[in-house]
Amino acid sequence: MNAKKLSRIAPVALVAAGVILSGPAALAAPRHEATSAASVADHRSSGKKGPYSSRGACESAGRSGHYRSWHCSYEHYKWWLYYSS
């Protein structure tokens, strides 16, 4: 292999080796946590309640809870109430 071909292939090979050795985490975009006061307040005022034995019981708890928004979800054979107030 002549020096001209080697000089074209070497940078590509180095980048490929770096990606392979570092894994897919190196290609992912960095994560930035939102630290605004609104997001912290929203996080504190939301949650999960349950489990409830039936969908009707879950919906009844959601209606009587005076939440800003809520929904019932069936997970692992039980009903859970997700809410934000």
Tab-separated table of C-alpha atoms in Angstrom, residues 9-11 13 17 30-31 33 35 37-38 42 45-48 50 58-59 63 65 67 70 72 75 79-80 82-83:
chain	number	residue	atom	x	y	z
A	9	ILE	CA	-7.491	5.450	5.259
A	10	ALA	CA	-5.748	6.125	8.594
A	11	PRO	CA	-8.092	8.911	9.879
A	13	ALA	CA	-9.799	3.825	10.706
A	17	ALA	CA	-11.863	2.263	16.167
A	30	PRO	CA	-25.489	14.896	26.043
A	31	ARG	CA	-28.414	15.022	28.441
A	33	GLU	CA	-31.627	18.258	33.141
A	35	THR	CA	-33.714	22.894	36.493
A	37	ALA	CA	-38.601	26.303	39.024
A	38	ALA	CA	-41.685	25.375	36.978
A	42	ASP	CA	-44.630	20.267	38.316
A	45	SER	CA	-47.144	18.062	42.278
A	46	SER	CA	-47.492	14.934	40.170
A	47	GLY	CA	-47.393	11.328	41.115
A	48	LYS	CA	-48.784	7.850	41.139
A	50	GLY	CA	-52.620	2.871	43.843
A	58	CYS	CA	-59.240	4.156	39.941
A	59	GLU	CA	-61.434	6.549	37.961
A	63	ARG	CA	-62.560	12.289	39.865
A	65	GLY	CA	-59.089	13.914	43.924
A	67	TYR	CA	-56.447	16.936	40.194
A	70	TRP	CA	-55.237	12.400	35.763
A	72	CYS	CA	-55.676	5.417	34.988
A	75	GLU	CA	-49.869	-2.247	34.787
A	79	TRP	CA	-54.786	-0.220	38.150
A	80	TRP	CA	-52.703	2.866	38.951
A	82	TYR	CA	-51.291	9.013	37.544
A	83	TYR	CA	-52.041	12.629	38.402
